[in-house]
Short mmCIF file of C-alpha atoms in Angstrom, two decimals:
data_model
loop_
_atom_site.label_atom_id
_atom_site.label_comp_id
_atom_site.label_asym_id
_atom_site.label_seq_id
_atom_site.Cartn_x
_atom_site.Cartn_y
_atom_site.Cartn_z
CA MET A 235 161.06 104.53 -91.15
CA LEU A 236 159.34 103.75 -87.89
CA PRO A 237 156.58 106.09 -86.67
CA LYS A 238 155.13 105.15 -83.30
CA ILE A 239 152.21 106.82 -81.50
CA ILE A 240 152.25 107.53 -77.76
CA LEU A 241 149.40 109.26 -75.92
CA GLY A 242 149.89 111.57 -72.94
CA ALA A 243 147.20 112.04 -70.28
CA GLY A 244 146.56 114.61 -67.57
CA PRO A 245 146.74 118.40 -67.32
CA GLY A 246 150.55 118.46 -67.32
CA ALA A 247 151.05 116.15 -70.30
CA THR A 248 151.97 118.91 -72.77
CA ARG A 249 154.48 120.48 -70.37
CA ARG A 250 156.11 117.10 -69.68
CA THR A 251 156.34 116.27 -73.38
CA ILE A 252 157.93 119.59 -74.36
CA HIS A 253 160.31 119.39 -71.41
CA TYR A 254 161.43 115.96 -72.63
CA LEU A 255 161.70 116.99 -76.28
CA PHE A 256 163.94 119.98 -75.56
CA GLY A 257 165.85 118.34 -72.72
CA PRO A 258 169.02 116.22 -72.88
CA GLY A 259 167.09 112.95 -73.14
CA ARG A 260 167.28 110.04 -70.75
CA ALA A 261 170.77 109.07 -71.92
CA ASN A 262 172.03 112.39 -73.33
CA GLU A 263 170.91 111.23 -76.76
CA HIS A 264 169.30 114.58 -77.67
CA THR A 265 171.72 116.69 -79.70
CA ASP A 266 170.69 120.19 -80.78
CA PRO A 267 166.90 119.82 -80.34
CA HIS A 268 165.04 122.41 -82.44
CA LEU A 269 161.78 122.89 -84.34
CA VAL A 270 161.62 121.93 -88.00
CA ALA A 271 157.87 122.47 -88.46
CA SER A 272 154.75 123.56 -86.58
CA TRP A 273 151.03 124.10 -87.06
CA ASN A 274 151.44 127.75 -88.11
CA GLY A 275 155.05 127.84 -89.29
CA PHE A 276 156.24 130.31 -86.65
CA ALA A 277 155.75 128.67 -83.24
CA PRO A 278 158.28 129.69 -80.56
CA ASP A 279 161.39 127.48 -80.64
CA PRO A 280 163.15 126.86 -77.29
CA GLY A 281 166.09 125.40 -79.22
CA ARG A 282 166.70 128.57 -81.23
CA SER A 283 166.09 131.37 -78.69
CA SER A 284 169.11 133.65 -78.81
CA HIS A 285 167.60 136.52 -76.78
CA ARG A 286 165.39 134.69 -74.29
CA ALA A 287 165.94 131.90 -71.79
CA PRO A 288 164.98 128.54 -73.37
CA GLN A 289 162.77 127.65 -70.40
CA ASP A 290 160.72 130.84 -70.94
CA VAL A 291 160.26 130.02 -74.62
CA ALA A 292 159.30 126.44 -73.70
CA ARG A 293 156.59 127.74 -71.33
CA GLN A 294 155.26 129.99 -74.12
CA LEU A 295 155.17 127.04 -76.52
CA VAL A 296 153.31 124.88 -73.99
CA THR A 297 150.76 127.67 -73.45
CA GLN A 298 150.10 128.01 -77.18
CA LEU A 299 149.79 124.25 -77.68
CA ASP A 300 147.46 123.93 -74.69
CA GLN A 301 145.20 126.86 -75.57
CA PRO A 302 142.51 124.80 -77.40
CA VAL A 303 142.56 122.26 -74.54
CA LYS A 304 142.14 124.93 -71.87
CA MET A 305 139.07 126.29 -73.69
CA LEU A 306 137.22 123.04 -72.96
CA GLY A 307 137.90 123.20 -69.23
CA ASP A 308 136.72 120.05 -67.46
CA LYS A 309 135.34 118.74 -70.78
CA ALA A 310 138.87 118.23 -72.12
CA PRO A 311 139.71 114.64 -73.15
CA GLN A 312 141.68 112.37 -70.85
CA HIS A 313 144.49 111.98 -73.37
CA ILE A 314 145.52 115.43 -74.53
CA VAL A 315 148.91 114.81 -76.15
CA TRP A 316 149.59 112.87 -79.35
CA HIS A 317 153.32 112.08 -79.53
CA CYS A 318 154.82 110.39 -82.60
CA PRO A 319 158.58 109.73 -82.90
CA VAL A 320 159.66 109.10 -86.50
CA ARG A 321 163.05 107.46 -86.98
CA ALA A 322 165.00 106.67 -90.15
CA ALA A 323 167.04 103.49 -90.57
CA PRO A 324 170.80 103.64 -89.82
CA GLU A 325 171.69 103.14 -93.49
CA ASP A 326 169.33 105.87 -94.74
CA PRO A 327 170.75 109.14 -96.13
CA ILE A 328 170.80 112.13 -93.77
CA LEU A 329 167.74 114.30 -94.39
CA THR A 330 167.66 118.09 -94.16
CA ASP A 331 165.43 120.06 -91.81
CA ALA A 332 163.22 120.96 -94.79
CA GLN A 333 162.81 117.29 -95.69
CA TRP A 334 161.93 116.36 -92.11
CA ALA A 335 159.43 119.23 -92.09
CA ASP A 336 157.74 117.79 -95.18
CA ILE A 337 157.66 114.35 -93.54
CA ALA A 338 156.08 115.82 -90.40
CA HIS A 339 153.37 117.56 -92.46
CA ARG A 340 152.60 114.29 -94.25
CA ILE A 341 152.41 112.32 -90.99
CA VAL A 342 150.02 114.72 -89.18
CA ALA A 343 147.83 114.91 -92.30
CA ALA A 344 147.66 111.11 -92.60
CA ALA A 345 146.72 110.79 -88.92
CA SER A 346 143.98 113.45 -89.27
CA ILE A 347 145.76 115.56 -86.67
CA ALA A 348 146.18 118.36 -89.21
CA PRO A 349 144.65 117.52 -92.60
CA ASP A 350 145.95 119.55 -95.53
CA GLY A 351 144.20 122.91 -95.82
CA ASP A 352 142.39 122.61 -92.47
CA GLU A 353 143.09 125.89 -90.66
CA GLU A 354 141.17 124.79 -87.55
CA ALA A 355 143.15 121.58 -87.06
CA CYS A 356 145.10 120.59 -83.96
CA ARG A 357 148.22 122.47 -82.94
CA TRP A 358 151.44 120.54 -83.32
CA VAL A 359 155.23 120.84 -83.52
CA ALA A 360 158.00 118.68 -84.95
CA VAL A 361 161.28 118.62 -83.02
CA ARG A 362 164.51 117.25 -84.48
CA HIS A 363 166.80 115.64 -81.91
CA ALA A 364 169.49 114.21 -84.12
CA GLU A 365 170.26 113.49 -87.75
CA ASP A 366 168.10 110.36 -87.92
CA HIS A 367 164.78 111.24 -86.24
CA ILE A 368 162.14 113.75 -85.24
CA HIS A 369 159.37 113.85 -82.64
CA ILE A 370 155.92 115.17 -83.51
CA ALA A 371 153.82 116.42 -80.58
CA ALA A 372 150.22 117.62 -80.90
CA THR A 373 147.39 118.49 -78.52
CA LEU A 374 144.22 116.49 -79.16
CA VAL A 375 141.73 119.34 -79.33
CA ARG A 376 141.20 121.20 -82.59
CA GLN A 377 141.32 124.99 -82.64
CA ASP A 378 137.54 125.04 -83.20
CA GLY A 379 137.06 123.05 -79.98
CA ARG A 380 136.25 119.73 -81.63
CA ARG A 381 138.28 116.58 -81.31
CA PRO A 382 140.19 115.13 -84.24
CA THR A 383 138.89 112.02 -85.98
CA ARG A 384 141.90 109.77 -85.60
CA ASP A 385 140.46 106.28 -86.06
CA TYR A 386 143.20 103.80 -87.00
CA ASP A 387 145.84 106.55 -86.90
CA GLN A 388 148.64 104.05 -86.24
CA ARG A 389 147.79 102.16 -89.41
CA ALA A 390 147.43 105.43 -91.35
CA VAL A 391 150.85 106.77 -90.36
CA GLN A 392 152.48 103.41 -91.11
CA ASN A 393 150.97 103.43 -94.61
CA GLU A 394 152.15 107.01 -95.11
CA ALA A 395 155.63 106.05 -93.89
CA ARG A 396 155.87 103.43 -96.64
CA LYS A 397 155.07 106.15 -99.21
CA ILE A 398 157.62 108.50 -97.64
CA GLU A 399 160.30 105.79 -97.83
CA ALA A 400 159.67 105.40 -101.55
CA ALA A 401 159.62 109.17 -102.14
CA TYR A 402 162.93 109.83 -100.34
CA GLY A 403 164.76 106.65 -101.32
CA LEU A 404 164.84 105.33 -97.74
CA ARG A 405 164.96 101.75 -96.59
CA GLN A 406 161.63 100.11 -97.54
CA LEU A 407 160.09 98.41 -94.52
CA LYS A 408 157.52 95.65 -94.92
CA ARG A 409 153.83 96.28 -94.49
CA GLY A 410 152.37 94.54 -91.44
CA ASP A 411 149.01 92.97 -90.69
CA GLY A 412 148.67 94.05 -87.07
CA THR A 413 149.85 90.72 -85.61
CA ALA A 414 153.43 91.68 -84.75
CA ALA A 415 154.54 91.64 -81.13
CA LYS A 416 154.48 95.03 -79.47
CA ARG A 417 157.79 96.84 -79.94
CA HIS A 418 159.73 98.15 -76.99
CA THR A 419 159.45 101.85 -76.25
CA SER A 420 162.36 104.27 -76.55
CA LYS A 421 162.30 104.52 -72.75
CA GLU A 422 162.79 100.75 -72.48
CA HIS A 423 165.53 100.87 -75.12
CA PHE A 424 167.60 103.52 -73.35
CA LYS A 425 167.03 101.85 -69.99
CA ALA A 426 168.49 98.61 -71.35
CA LYS A 427 171.37 100.57 -72.86
CA ARG A 428 172.16 102.24 -69.52
CA GLN A 429 172.13 98.86 -67.82
CA GLY A 430 174.45 97.35 -70.41
CA GLN A 431 171.84 94.89 -71.75
CA ASP A 432 171.66 93.85 -75.40
CA ALA A 433 167.88 93.40 -75.18
CA THR A 434 165.07 95.15 -73.33
CA SER A 435 163.14 93.51 -70.49
CA ARG A 436 160.17 93.15 -72.83
CA GLU A 437 162.24 91.19 -75.37
CA ILE A 438 163.88 89.00 -72.72
CA LEU A 439 160.52 88.13 -71.16
CA ARG A 440 158.92 87.42 -74.54
CA GLN A 441 161.67 84.94 -75.36
CA ARG A 442 161.32 83.19 -72.00
CA VAL A 443 157.55 82.94 -72.25
CA ARG A 444 157.74 81.49 -75.77
CA ARG A 445 160.30 78.97 -74.56
CA ALA A 446 158.11 78.04 -71.59
CA VAL A 447 155.12 77.47 -73.90
CA ALA A 448 157.24 75.26 -76.15
CA ALA A 449 158.59 73.21 -73.21
CA ALA A 450 155.45 72.84 -71.09
CA ALA A 451 152.81 70.12 -71.36
CA SER A 452 150.39 71.79 -68.94
CA GLU A 453 149.56 75.17 -67.46
CA ALA A 454 151.20 74.26 -64.16
CA GLU A 455 154.40 73.31 -65.98
CA PHE A 456 154.26 76.58 -67.92
CA PHE A 457 154.27 78.68 -64.76
CA ALA A 458 156.85 76.42 -63.09
CA PHE A 459 159.18 76.73 -66.08
CA LEU A 460 158.88 80.53 -66.02
CA GLU A 461 159.81 80.66 -62.35
CA ALA A 462 162.71 78.25 -62.96
CA THR A 463 164.16 80.69 -65.50
CA GLY A 464 164.26 83.47 -62.90
CA VAL A 465 161.05 85.25 -63.87
CA ASN A 466 158.69 86.73 -61.27
CA VAL A 467 155.15 85.49 -61.98
CA ARG A 468 151.96 87.16 -60.74
CA PRO A 469 148.77 85.23 -61.66
CA LYS A 470 145.57 87.21 -62.14
CA ARG A 471 142.66 85.57 -60.36
CA ALA A 472 138.90 85.93 -60.70
CA PRO A 473 136.69 86.18 -57.57
CA SER A 474 136.17 82.42 -57.89
CA GLY A 475 139.91 81.88 -57.52
CA ASP A 476 140.41 80.74 -61.13
CA ILE A 477 143.47 82.08 -62.92
CA THR A 478 142.38 84.34 -65.78
CA GLY A 479 145.72 85.86 -66.76
CA TYR A 480 149.26 86.53 -65.63
CA SER A 481 151.92 89.21 -65.39
CA ILE A 482 155.68 88.72 -65.24
CA SER A 483 158.74 90.79 -64.43
CA LEU A 484 162.50 90.41 -64.32
CA PRO A 485 164.21 90.52 -60.93
CA GLY A 486 165.76 93.95 -60.41
CA ASP A 487 163.77 95.62 -63.20
CA ALA A 488 162.06 98.46 -61.35
CA ASN A 489 160.54 101.86 -62.14
CA LYS A 490 161.47 105.19 -60.55
CA GLN A 491 159.39 104.36 -57.48
CA GLY A 492 161.29 101.10 -57.00
CA ASP A 493 158.31 98.93 -57.93
CA PRO A 494 158.75 95.95 -60.29
CA VAL A 495 157.92 96.60 -63.94
CA TRP A 496 155.22 94.06 -64.81
CA PHE A 497 154.20 92.93 -68.29
CA SER A 498 151.03 90.98 -69.00
CA GLY A 499 151.33 88.18 -71.54
CA SER A 500 149.14 89.95 -74.07
CA THR A 501 151.39 93.04 -74.00
CA LEU A 502 154.37 90.88 -74.95
CA ALA A 503 152.55 89.39 -77.97
CA GLY A 504 148.98 88.60 -78.91
CA ASP A 505 149.61 84.84 -78.89
CA LEU A 506 151.12 84.94 -75.38
CA SER A 507 147.91 85.78 -73.54
CA LEU A 508 146.82 83.02 -71.17
CA PRO A 509 143.74 81.98 -73.24
CA ARG A 510 145.91 81.60 -76.36
CA ILE A 511 148.57 79.70 -74.42
CA ARG A 512 145.92 77.34 -73.08
CA GLN A 513 144.78 76.56 -76.62
CA CYS A 514 148.34 75.62 -77.50
CA LEU A 515 148.96 73.58 -74.32
CA ALA A 516 145.80 71.56 -74.91
CA THR A 517 147.58 69.82 -77.82
CA THR A 518 150.59 68.71 -75.77
CA ASN A 519 148.78 66.97 -72.93
CA PRO A 520 149.75 63.27 -72.85
CA ASP A 521 147.44 60.84 -74.61
CA PRO A 522 145.13 58.97 -72.18
CA VAL A 523 146.38 55.65 -73.56
CA ALA A 524 150.12 55.10 -73.49
CA THR A 525 151.58 54.48 -76.94
CA PRO A 526 154.98 52.98 -77.77
CA GLN A 527 157.58 55.70 -77.96
CA GLY A 528 160.38 55.52 -80.49
CA ASN A 529 163.43 57.70 -80.96
CA PRO A 530 162.19 61.27 -80.35
CA TRP A 531 164.84 62.74 -82.65
CA HIS A 532 163.50 60.64 -85.50
CA GLN A 533 159.89 61.41 -84.65
CA ALA A 534 160.56 65.15 -84.48
CA THR A 535 162.44 65.04 -87.78
CA ALA A 536 159.66 63.09 -89.51
CA ALA A 537 157.10 65.60 -88.23
CA ALA A 538 159.23 68.53 -89.41
CA GLU A 539 159.61 66.89 -92.83
CA ARG A 540 155.82 66.81 -93.17
CA ILE A 541 155.49 70.58 -92.65
CA PRO A 542 156.10 71.44 -96.35
CA HIS A 543 153.32 69.04 -97.38
CA HIS A 544 150.90 70.66 -94.90
CA LEU A 545 151.85 74.14 -96.12
CA VAL A 546 151.23 73.19 -99.73
CA HIS A 547 148.21 70.89 -99.42
CA GLY A 548 146.65 71.62 -96.03
CA ASP A 549 144.05 74.25 -95.20
CA GLU A 550 145.13 77.60 -93.78
CA PRO A 551 144.43 76.88 -90.06
CA MET A 552 146.48 73.69 -90.35
CA ALA A 553 149.31 75.55 -92.10
CA GLN A 554 149.29 78.25 -89.43
CA GLY A 555 149.46 75.56 -86.74
CA GLN A 556 152.48 74.03 -88.47
CA LEU A 557 154.22 77.41 -88.54
CA ALA A 558 153.56 77.87 -84.82
CA SER A 559 155.02 74.43 -84.08
CA LEU A 560 158.06 75.20 -86.23
CA GLY A 561 158.54 78.38 -84.20
CA ALA A 562 158.32 76.31 -81.00
CA THR A 563 161.01 74.02 -82.45
CA PHE A 564 163.35 76.97 -82.91
CA ASP A 565 162.54 78.18 -79.38
CA LEU A 566 163.60 74.85 -77.84
CA LEU A 567 166.59 74.00 -80.03
CA PRO A 568 169.00 76.33 -78.16
CA LEU A 569 168.29 74.33 -74.99
CA ILE A 570 169.36 71.02 -76.54
CA ALA A 571 172.12 72.15 -78.92
CA PRO A 572 175.88 72.39 -78.31
CA ALA A 573 177.10 75.66 -76.81
CA ALA A 574 178.92 76.62 -80.03
CA VAL A 575 175.65 77.05 -81.97
CA LYS A 576 173.29 78.22 -79.21
CA GLY A 577 173.69 81.90 -80.07
CA GLU A 578 172.95 81.42 -83.76
CA LEU A 579 169.94 79.23 -82.96
CA GLU A 580 168.61 81.88 -80.57
CA ARG A 581 168.91 84.46 -83.35
CA ALA A 582 167.06 82.12 -85.72
CA ALA A 583 164.27 81.70 -83.14
CA ALA A 584 164.05 85.45 -82.55
CA SER A 585 163.81 86.08 -86.30
CA PHE A 586 161.26 83.35 -87.03
CA GLU A 587 159.04 84.46 -84.15
CA ARG A 588 157.42 87.04 -86.45
CA ALA A 589 156.73 84.33 -89.05
CA THR A 590 154.64 82.30 -86.59
CA ARG A 591 151.75 84.79 -86.44
CA SER A 592 149.19 86.01 -88.94
CA ARG A 593 145.47 86.75 -88.87
CA ILE A 594 144.73 83.07 -89.55
CA THR A 595 143.64 81.08 -86.49
CA ALA A 596 146.06 78.22 -85.92
CA ASP A 597 145.05 74.57 -85.71
CA HIS A 598 147.57 73.51 -83.05
CA HIS A 599 146.18 69.97 -82.85
CA SER A 600 147.57 69.17 -86.31
CA ALA A 601 151.13 69.80 -85.08
CA ARG A 602 151.00 67.97 -81.77
CA THR A 603 153.48 65.24 -82.83
CA LEU A 604 156.30 67.68 -83.40
CA ARG A 605 155.67 69.51 -80.13
CA ARG A 606 155.51 66.30 -78.09
CA SER A 607 158.64 64.85 -79.68
CA LEU A 608 160.61 68.02 -78.95
CA GLN A 609 159.44 68.01 -75.36
CA ARG A 610 160.61 64.40 -74.98
CA ILE A 611 164.04 65.37 -76.32
CA TRP A 612 164.27 68.33 -73.97
CA ARG A 613 162.98 66.50 -70.89
CA SER A 614 165.07 63.36 -71.20
CA LEU A 615 168.04 64.86 -73.03
CA SER A 616 167.81 61.84 -75.35
CA PRO A 617 171.26 60.69 -76.41
CA ASP A 618 172.61 62.14 -79.63
CA ASP A 619 176.22 61.11 -79.29
CA ASP A 620 177.36 61.77 -82.84
CA GLY A 621 175.19 64.85 -83.39
CA SER A 622 173.22 63.20 -86.17
CA GLY A 623 169.88 63.68 -84.40
CA LEU A 624 170.27 67.46 -84.22
CA ALA A 625 171.71 67.58 -87.75
CA MET A 626 168.78 65.70 -89.31
CA LEU A 627 166.26 67.82 -87.37
CA VAL A 628 167.87 71.09 -88.46
CA ASP A 629 168.02 69.77 -92.03
CA ALA A 630 164.24 69.18 -91.99
CA ALA A 631 163.60 72.51 -90.24
CA LEU A 632 165.67 74.34 -92.84
CA THR A 633 163.48 73.02 -95.66
CA ALA A 634 160.34 73.76 -93.62
CA ALA A 635 161.48 77.37 -93.06
CA ALA A 636 162.02 77.78 -96.81
CA PHE A 637 158.45 76.60 -97.44
CA ALA A 638 157.21 78.94 -94.69
CA LEU A 639 158.84 81.83 -96.54
CA HIS A 640 157.06 80.85 -99.75
CA TRP A 641 153.73 80.34 -97.93
CA HIS A 642 153.87 83.86 -96.51
CA ARG A 643 155.01 85.30 -99.84
CA THR A 644 152.02 83.89 -101.72
CA ARG A 645 149.72 85.46 -99.13
CA ARG A 646 151.58 88.79 -99.19
CA HIS A 647 152.57 88.60 -95.54
CA ALA A 648 155.56 90.87 -96.11
CA GLN A 649 156.87 91.06 -92.54
CA GLN A 650 156.50 87.33 -91.99
CA GLU A 651 158.28 86.58 -95.27
CA ALA A 652 161.19 88.82 -94.28
CA ALA A 653 161.34 87.15 -90.85
CA ALA A 654 161.48 83.67 -92.40
CA GLN A 655 164.28 84.84 -94.70
CA GLN A 656 166.31 86.10 -91.73
CA ALA A 657 165.76 82.84 -89.88
CA LEU A 658 166.93 80.87 -92.92
CA THR A 659 170.19 82.81 -92.96
CA HIS A 660 170.89 81.90 -89.33
CA LEU A 661 169.84 78.26 -89.84
CA GLN A 662 172.15 77.84 -92.82
CA THR A 663 175.05 79.01 -90.67
CA VAL A 664 174.10 76.54 -87.94
CA TYR A 665 173.56 73.72 -90.41
CA GLY A 666 177.09 73.95 -91.70
CA GLN A 667 178.52 73.90 -88.18
CA ILE A 668 176.60 70.86 -86.93
CA THR A 669 176.35 68.66 -90.04
CA GLU A 670 180.01 68.55 -91.04
CA PRO A 671 181.17 66.84 -87.81
CA ALA A 672 178.23 64.40 -87.88
CA LEU A 673 178.82 63.55 -91.54
CA ASN A 674 182.56 63.12 -90.97
CA ILE A 675 181.89 60.62 -88.18
CA LEU A 676 179.58 58.64 -90.48
CA ALA A 677 181.97 58.87 -93.44
CA ARG A 678 184.72 57.15 -91.44
CA ARG A 679 182.52 54.03 -91.52
CA ALA A 680 182.04 54.09 -95.30
CA PRO A 681 181.89 50.59 -96.88
CA THR A 682 184.21 49.13 -99.49
CA PRO A 683 184.24 50.54 -103.06
CA GLN A 684 182.41 47.43 -104.28
CA THR A 685 179.54 48.02 -101.83
CA GLN A 686 179.43 51.71 -102.72
CA HIS A 687 179.24 50.77 -106.41
CA ARG A 688 176.25 48.51 -105.69
CA TYR A 689 174.48 51.35 -103.90
CA ALA A 690 175.32 53.75 -106.74
CA GLN A 691 173.81 51.45 -109.37
CA HIS A 692 170.53 51.23 -107.49
CA LEU A 693 170.50 55.00 -106.97
CA GLN A 694 171.02 55.63 -110.69
CA GLN A 695 168.11 53.37 -111.51
CA ALA A 696 165.79 54.83 -108.85
CA VAL A 697 166.42 58.59 -109.31
CA PRO A 698 168.46 59.17 -112.46
CA GLU A 699 167.64 62.89 -112.38
CA HIS A 700 169.42 63.34 -109.02
CA ALA A 701 172.00 60.53 -109.15
CA GLU A 702 174.94 62.50 -110.54
CA ARG A 703 174.49 65.33 -108.05
CA ILE A 704 174.30 62.88 -105.13
CA LEU A 705 177.27 60.77 -106.23
CA ASP A 706 179.47 63.87 -106.61
CA ASP A 707 178.48 65.25 -103.20
CA PRO A 708 181.05 65.00 -100.36
CA ALA A 709 178.24 63.51 -98.24
CA TRP A 710 178.12 60.38 -100.46
CA ASP A 711 180.47 58.46 -98.15
CA ALA A 712 178.25 59.27 -95.15
CA LEU A 713 175.17 58.17 -97.12
CA THR A 714 176.72 54.80 -97.97
CA ALA A 715 177.78 54.38 -94.33
CA ALA A 716 174.16 54.93 -93.27
CA LEU A 717 173.02 52.27 -95.78
CA THR A 718 175.65 49.82 -94.50
CA ARG A 719 174.50 50.45 -90.93
CA ALA A 720 170.91 49.73 -91.98
CA GLU A 721 172.00 46.45 -93.63
CA LYS A 722 173.81 45.36 -90.48
CA ALA A 723 170.59 46.01 -88.54
CA GLY A 724 168.78 43.52 -90.80
CA HIS A 725 167.31 45.85 -93.44
CA ASN A 726 167.57 45.46 -97.21
CA ALA A 727 169.67 48.40 -98.42
CA ALA A 728 167.77 48.80 -101.70
CA THR A 729 164.43 48.75 -99.87
CA VAL A 730 165.58 51.35 -97.34
CA LEU A 731 166.91 53.56 -100.13
CA ASP A 732 163.61 53.29 -101.99
CA GLN A 733 161.72 54.16 -98.81
CA ALA A 734 163.94 57.21 -98.24
CA LEU A 735 163.40 58.33 -101.83
CA GLY A 736 159.66 57.81 -101.52
CA GLU A 737 159.24 59.76 -98.29
CA ARG A 738 159.54 63.09 -100.09
CA THR A 739 160.67 64.39 -103.42
CA LEU A 740 164.26 65.59 -103.62
CA ASP A 741 163.34 68.40 -106.01
CA ASP A 742 163.11 70.95 -103.21
CA ALA A 743 165.89 69.56 -100.99
CA HIS A 744 168.73 72.07 -100.59
CA ASN A 745 171.17 69.12 -100.43
CA PRO A 746 169.76 65.79 -101.68
CA ALA A 747 172.72 63.69 -100.47
CA ARG A 748 172.46 64.98 -96.92
CA ALA A 749 168.67 64.74 -96.89
CA LEU A 750 168.88 61.08 -97.97
CA THR A 751 171.58 60.37 -95.37
CA TRP A 752 169.37 61.54 -92.52
CA ARG A 753 166.32 59.71 -93.85
CA ILE A 754 168.25 56.46 -94.22
CA ARG A 755 169.77 56.88 -90.77
CA ARG A 756 166.28 57.26 -89.33
CA LEU A 757 164.75 54.37 -91.30
CA GLY A 758 167.68 52.10 -90.52
CA GLU A 759 167.10 52.33 -86.78
CA ARG A 760 163.54 51.07 -87.04
CA HIS A 761 162.78 47.46 -86.22
CA ALA A 762 163.97 45.31 -89.12
CA PRO A 763 161.35 43.06 -90.74
CA SER A 764 161.84 39.30 -90.62
CA PRO A 765 163.21 37.50 -93.73
CA ARG A 766 159.71 36.15 -94.44
CA ALA A 767 158.23 39.66 -94.20
CA GLN A 768 160.92 40.99 -96.53
CA ALA A 769 160.15 38.21 -99.01
#
């Protein structure tokens, strides 16, 4: 159940709200609008007026709702209407008018609009539009002339909604911590629907900004990337000329007056304000001293494999920084992945976005290696001919996402935990699609049975607890091919296998054989030590 509070300002706010509630809606979505509850139990109902014109009844209802406001004259508050749509989930049972009336009473009491037993409370009505939702509208002046005490009313109605879900057997939503991105409004939803879009402008822009942050190494690159993706950018400048913020819009997205609909970064999500973006970009600036650069796929994978360790053993700012970098990984992967899996990767990124934010301040510096490696892959489109680079990175990201889920669960971040779970589902689908071809290519180069037997003996001695599971896995041939490739490059196969086993325990690997294959593939491409060094 999703209650959402909207405030209406100006002397005509009540009239506009009632006109909307008893009208056809912006997309004819209002079916049989009628009152299910009101402040006194017998307010005039424009939807059930058999002897009078509905517009006359609507004017009478507006007059009664506005009466306490009119008494204050020019001392009336700026915002005079409190509007709260309450919608059930699609799979919820259909509630009766009496049940919706009870829900409305509970919501206005929780928000201190009309506490139980308070006869001088605000005037309000609850209008049912369809089977799955109601709208509660109240005027923000009590009948005794005072204003309601509605501090933290959004949090209060959300908490009450969780209790209502339990009481009526509805879908149980997760409690939030106030760090979620701002949801689109119903107006934005129906506008997108009329235009045939699957997502609202707010959601499209949020995805593009997140992707620009993940891809950029500087503020200038951030704005350039946004413009390159077809976004209109309007910097906000101080009198000194310094940029202090930004607003963006989609081409063609206009209001009724024909003006572009602008969104500031902070209205898309708290971590997309310019100051927060600058904190993140500061960690991706190039090092002042050039350092040797290896295979970026391998570097990104190694960094992703370290995320579980940081989540378990690092402090909370470091862990939060790792989660943010993992989210940036998912934001960029659709740009470098084959077309067949782009859609599923975009859904994984959209799901995990909620898992990247909490009330813990992120230490972005601790995750700079992963961000820089991903940017190198994206900028240079580093060759990944057999798909093994993407496969090993997704394998590491899949394990990292599982640890992210557990990290949020232990801290009772319910919404973030659910988001990580959704992302895992999408990643598992992608993983199957990209790893099978890469493993099949490797398996075609499997060594002779005698060589495989030699590898198996060493494996049984090194990790007897996992040996049987690895040897029976279809990926065993690909693993032995990776070991053979490492030997041909000058490495000792037993040493490389020991190094791969020592990098990280296999206890939490969802597929030990595949995890070892990607580790060995990565280790085998490093510079081989000389015979003397090996000795």
